[in-house]
C-alpha positions in Angstrom: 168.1 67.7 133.8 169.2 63.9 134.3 167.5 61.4 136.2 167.7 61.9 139.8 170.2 60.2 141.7 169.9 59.9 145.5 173.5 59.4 147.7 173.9 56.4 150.0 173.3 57.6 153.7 175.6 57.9 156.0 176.3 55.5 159.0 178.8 54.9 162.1 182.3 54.6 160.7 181.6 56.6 157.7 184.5 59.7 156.6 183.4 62.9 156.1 185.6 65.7 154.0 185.4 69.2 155.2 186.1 71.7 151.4 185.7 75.2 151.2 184.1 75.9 148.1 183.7 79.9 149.1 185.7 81.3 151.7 188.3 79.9 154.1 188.3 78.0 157.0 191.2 80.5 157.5 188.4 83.2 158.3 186.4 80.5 160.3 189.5 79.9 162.7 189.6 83.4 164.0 186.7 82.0 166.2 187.9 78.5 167.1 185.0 76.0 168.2 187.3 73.2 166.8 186.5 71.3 170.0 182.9 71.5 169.8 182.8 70.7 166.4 185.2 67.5 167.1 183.1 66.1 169.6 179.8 66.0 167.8 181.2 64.2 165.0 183.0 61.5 167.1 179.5 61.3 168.9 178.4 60.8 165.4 180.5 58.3 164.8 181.9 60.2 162.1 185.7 61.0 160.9 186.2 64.5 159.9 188.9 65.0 156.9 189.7 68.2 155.5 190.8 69.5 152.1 194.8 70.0 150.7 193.5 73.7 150.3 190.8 74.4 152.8 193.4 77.0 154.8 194.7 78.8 152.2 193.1 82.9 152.4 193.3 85.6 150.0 191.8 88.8 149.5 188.6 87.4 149.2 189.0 85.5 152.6 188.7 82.5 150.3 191.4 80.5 147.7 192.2 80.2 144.0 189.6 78.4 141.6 192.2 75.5 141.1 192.9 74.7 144.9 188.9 74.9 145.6 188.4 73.0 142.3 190.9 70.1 143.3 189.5 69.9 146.7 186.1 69.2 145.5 187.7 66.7 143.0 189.6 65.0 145.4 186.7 64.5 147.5 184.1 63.0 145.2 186.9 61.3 143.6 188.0 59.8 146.9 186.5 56.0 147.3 186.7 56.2 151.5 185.1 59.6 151.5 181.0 58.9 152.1 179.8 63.0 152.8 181.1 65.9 151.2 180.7 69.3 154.1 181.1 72.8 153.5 183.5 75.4 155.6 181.1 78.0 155.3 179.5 80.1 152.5 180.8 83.0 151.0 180.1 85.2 147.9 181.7 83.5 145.0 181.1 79.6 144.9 179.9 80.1 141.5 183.4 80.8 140.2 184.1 76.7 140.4 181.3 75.9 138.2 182.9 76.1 134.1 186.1 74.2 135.9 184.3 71.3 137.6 184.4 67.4 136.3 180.8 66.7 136.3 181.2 63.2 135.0 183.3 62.2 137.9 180.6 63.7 140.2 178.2 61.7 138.4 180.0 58.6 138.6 180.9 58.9 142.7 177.4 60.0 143.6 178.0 60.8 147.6 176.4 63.6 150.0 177.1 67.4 149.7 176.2 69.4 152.5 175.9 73.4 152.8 173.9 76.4 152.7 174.3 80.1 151.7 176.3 80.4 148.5 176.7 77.1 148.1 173.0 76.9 146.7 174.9 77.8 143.4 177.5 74.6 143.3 174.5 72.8 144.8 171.8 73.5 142.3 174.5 72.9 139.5 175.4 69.8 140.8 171.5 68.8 140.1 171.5 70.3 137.2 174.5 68.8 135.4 174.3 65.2 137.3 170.8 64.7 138.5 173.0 63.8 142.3 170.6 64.8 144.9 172.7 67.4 147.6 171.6 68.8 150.7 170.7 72.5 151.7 171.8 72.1 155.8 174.8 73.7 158.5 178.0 74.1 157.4 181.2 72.4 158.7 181.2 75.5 160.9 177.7 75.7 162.6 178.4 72.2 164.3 180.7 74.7 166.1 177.1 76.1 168.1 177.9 74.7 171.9 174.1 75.0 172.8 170.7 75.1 171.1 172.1 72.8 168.6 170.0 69.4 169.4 167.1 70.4 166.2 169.5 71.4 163.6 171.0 68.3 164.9 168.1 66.2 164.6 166.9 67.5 161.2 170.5 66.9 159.8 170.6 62.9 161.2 166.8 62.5 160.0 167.5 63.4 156.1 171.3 62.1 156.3 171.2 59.2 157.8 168.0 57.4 157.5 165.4 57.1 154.3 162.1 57.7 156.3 159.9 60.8 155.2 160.4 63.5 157.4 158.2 66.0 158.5 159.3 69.3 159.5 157.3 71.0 162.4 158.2 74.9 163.7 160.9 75.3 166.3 159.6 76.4 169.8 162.3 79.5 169.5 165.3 80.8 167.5 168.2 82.9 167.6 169.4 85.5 165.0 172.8 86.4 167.3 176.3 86.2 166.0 176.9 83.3 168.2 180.1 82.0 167.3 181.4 85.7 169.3 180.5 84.6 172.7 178.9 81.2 173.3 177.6 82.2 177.1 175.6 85.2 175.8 173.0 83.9 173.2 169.4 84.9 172.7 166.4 83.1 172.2 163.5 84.8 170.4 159.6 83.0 170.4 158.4 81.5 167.3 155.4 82.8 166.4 154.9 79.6 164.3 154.8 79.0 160.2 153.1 82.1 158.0 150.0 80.5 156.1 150.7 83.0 152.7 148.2 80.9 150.4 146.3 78.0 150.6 146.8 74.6 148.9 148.2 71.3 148.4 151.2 70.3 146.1 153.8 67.4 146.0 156.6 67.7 143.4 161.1 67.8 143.2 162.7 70.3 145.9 165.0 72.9 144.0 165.9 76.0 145.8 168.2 77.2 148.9 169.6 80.7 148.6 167.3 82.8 146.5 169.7 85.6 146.0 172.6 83.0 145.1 170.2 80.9 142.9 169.4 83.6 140.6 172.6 83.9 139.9 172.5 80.6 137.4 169.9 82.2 135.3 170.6 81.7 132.0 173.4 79.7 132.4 173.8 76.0 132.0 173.5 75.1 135.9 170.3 76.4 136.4 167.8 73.1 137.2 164.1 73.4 135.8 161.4 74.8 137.6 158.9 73.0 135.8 157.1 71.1 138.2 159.3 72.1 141.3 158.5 72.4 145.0 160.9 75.9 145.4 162.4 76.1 149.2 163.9 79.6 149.2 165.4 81.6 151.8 167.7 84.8 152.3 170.1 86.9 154.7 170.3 89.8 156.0 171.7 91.7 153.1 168.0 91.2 151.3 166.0 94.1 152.7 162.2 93.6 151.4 162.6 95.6 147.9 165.5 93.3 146.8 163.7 90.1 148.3 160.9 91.1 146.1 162.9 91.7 142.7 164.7 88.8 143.3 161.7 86.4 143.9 160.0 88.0 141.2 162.9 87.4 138.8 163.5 83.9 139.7 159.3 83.2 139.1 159.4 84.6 135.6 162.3 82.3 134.5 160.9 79.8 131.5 159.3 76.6 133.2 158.8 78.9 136.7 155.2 78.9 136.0 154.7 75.3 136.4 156.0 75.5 140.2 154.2 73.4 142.3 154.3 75.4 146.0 156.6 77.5 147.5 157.9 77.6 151.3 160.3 80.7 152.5 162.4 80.5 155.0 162.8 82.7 158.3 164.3 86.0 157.8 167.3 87.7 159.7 165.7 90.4 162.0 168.0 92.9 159.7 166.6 92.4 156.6 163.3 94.2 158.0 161.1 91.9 156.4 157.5 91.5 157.8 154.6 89.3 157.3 152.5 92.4 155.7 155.4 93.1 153.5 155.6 89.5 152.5 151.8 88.8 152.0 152.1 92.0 149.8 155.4 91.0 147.9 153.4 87.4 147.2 150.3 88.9 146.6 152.5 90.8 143.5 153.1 87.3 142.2 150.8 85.6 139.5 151.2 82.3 140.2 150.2 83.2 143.9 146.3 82.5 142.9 147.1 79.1 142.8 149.8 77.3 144.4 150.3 76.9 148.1 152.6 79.3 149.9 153.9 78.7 153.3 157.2 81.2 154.9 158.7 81.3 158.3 160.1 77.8 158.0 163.1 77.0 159.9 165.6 77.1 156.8 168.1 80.0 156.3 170.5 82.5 158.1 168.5 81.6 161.1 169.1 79.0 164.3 167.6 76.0 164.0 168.7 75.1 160.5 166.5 72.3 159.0 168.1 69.9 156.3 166.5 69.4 153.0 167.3 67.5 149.6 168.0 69.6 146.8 166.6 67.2 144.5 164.3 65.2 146.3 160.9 64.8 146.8 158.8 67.0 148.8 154.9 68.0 150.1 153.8 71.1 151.0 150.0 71.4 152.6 148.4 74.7 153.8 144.6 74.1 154.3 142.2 75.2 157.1 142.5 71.6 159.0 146.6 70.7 158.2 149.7 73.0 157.3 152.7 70.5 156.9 156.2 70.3 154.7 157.2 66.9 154.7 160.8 65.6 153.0 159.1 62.7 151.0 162.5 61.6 149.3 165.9 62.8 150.7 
């Protein structure tokens, strides 16, 4: 992997394109929260811009490689455009990768912001540049009316300021299929972050959707391991016994065994994952002897959504007097 290369932060005033590097915002506008999602930006002080392609649908609910390729493109290429956002996720981001310019993403370094399946173009993007991108909501989730203010929070800490920022658990979180019915939504009490193992590591974030990550193995856009602070996470189609392949997969690739900690983020209520089936699925693990493992953390399919730097710097703690994960670098 290059050397690491950290996008200016956004400010007041900046322009912000909206791509859809997996599915449609076609699909997305069957449930419009256009409105919602206007005003937060304005009261960021933020102009939304959207893609040539980012309404065109096929069979996939997505669009061709060239029309998601070009929007990408344009938008890194694009000197007025400071923040690249997602539509959504989807199942087949990794499509874009053997088409992509990567010296023109290397030479317009800017943010990149998504989660889900677009871990793959995300970790790539690392992999191939070194430009630092962002695991955080979608275009889309600004569309949540209410119980938005700490996704919003996280997502201004790591985007536009350079302090380190230490995450904390939410108070509670939600697991509904909000964007149905804003005036019914349910709040569930955190029980607070799992303490898996104990330890103390500092090292280079790599991670986001475990299930989509995997899915660079063995290719040329899968970043190193070696040395990496792994922040993983999965939805509800990962029902413990696939969770458990696919971590174990991912921590037998070469350079895996040099990983530094490892934090997992809250899982959907459907995936049937518990904290007994976790400690055992970790316990499975070698190199669970001796790094630090935290889970429960508010990253993933789950409301809030915390924002962290693919790329950037990162502590994890879990002793008997502190448990923290603080962005060091983002």
């Amino acid at each position: 992997m290059t050397n690491v290369v950290f996008p200016p932060k956004l400010k007041a005033g900046d322009v912000v394109r909206v791509v859809a590097p997996a599915r449609s915002r076609a699909m997305v506008m069957e449930h419009d929260h256009t409105g919602v999602i206007a005003s937060r930006f304005a009261e960021l002080g933020l102009t939304l811009t959207y893609g040539r392609h980012v309404d065109e649908r096929d069979a996939f609910d997505s669009s061709s490689v060239a029309s998601r390729v070009a929007d990408l493109h344009e938008a890194f290429a694009d000197p007025s455009v400071a923040a690249i956002l997602t539509v959504i996720g989807g199942y087949n981001g990794n499509e874009l990768l053997p088409y992509l310019d990567w010296e023109l993403i290397r030479a317009n370094p800017k943010i990149l912001c998504g989660y889900s399946d677009i871990t793959a173009l995300q970790n790539a993007v690392l992999a191939r540049t070194g430009l630092v991108t962002y695991s955080g909501p979608h275009w889309s989730t600004f569309g949540m009316r209410d119980h938005f203010e700490q996704t919003l929070r996280w997502f201004t800490s790591v985007l536009f300021d350079t302090a380190p920022v230490a995450l904390a658990p939410a108070a509670h979180w939600s697991d509904d299929l909000w964007f149905l019915d804003q005036d019914k939504r349910e709040l569930i009490p955190n029980d607070g972050w799992w303490l898996m193992r104990p330890g103390s590591a500092e090292g280079r974030i790599v991670g986001g959707n475990l299930c989509t990550l995997n899915l660079l193995q063995g290719t040329p856009y899968m970043p190193s391991l070696d040395g990496a602070l792994l922040i993983i996470e999965d939805d509800l189609e990962s029902h413990p016994e696939t969770f458990a392949r696919d971590l174990t997969s991912l921590l037998q690739v070469p350079g895996a065994a040099n990983i530094r900690g490892l934090a997992i983020g809250r899982f959907q209520q459907a995936s049937r994952m518990s904290r007994p089936l976790l400690e055992q699925i970790i316990g499975n693990q070698p190199i669970s002897a001796r790094i630090p493992v935290l889970a429960n953390i508010d990253v993933g399919h789950t409301y809030p959504l915390a924002t962290f730097p693919i790329g950037g710097q990162g502590r994890l703690v879990v002793t008997d007097t502190e448990t923290s994960l603080t962005l060091l670098r983002h």
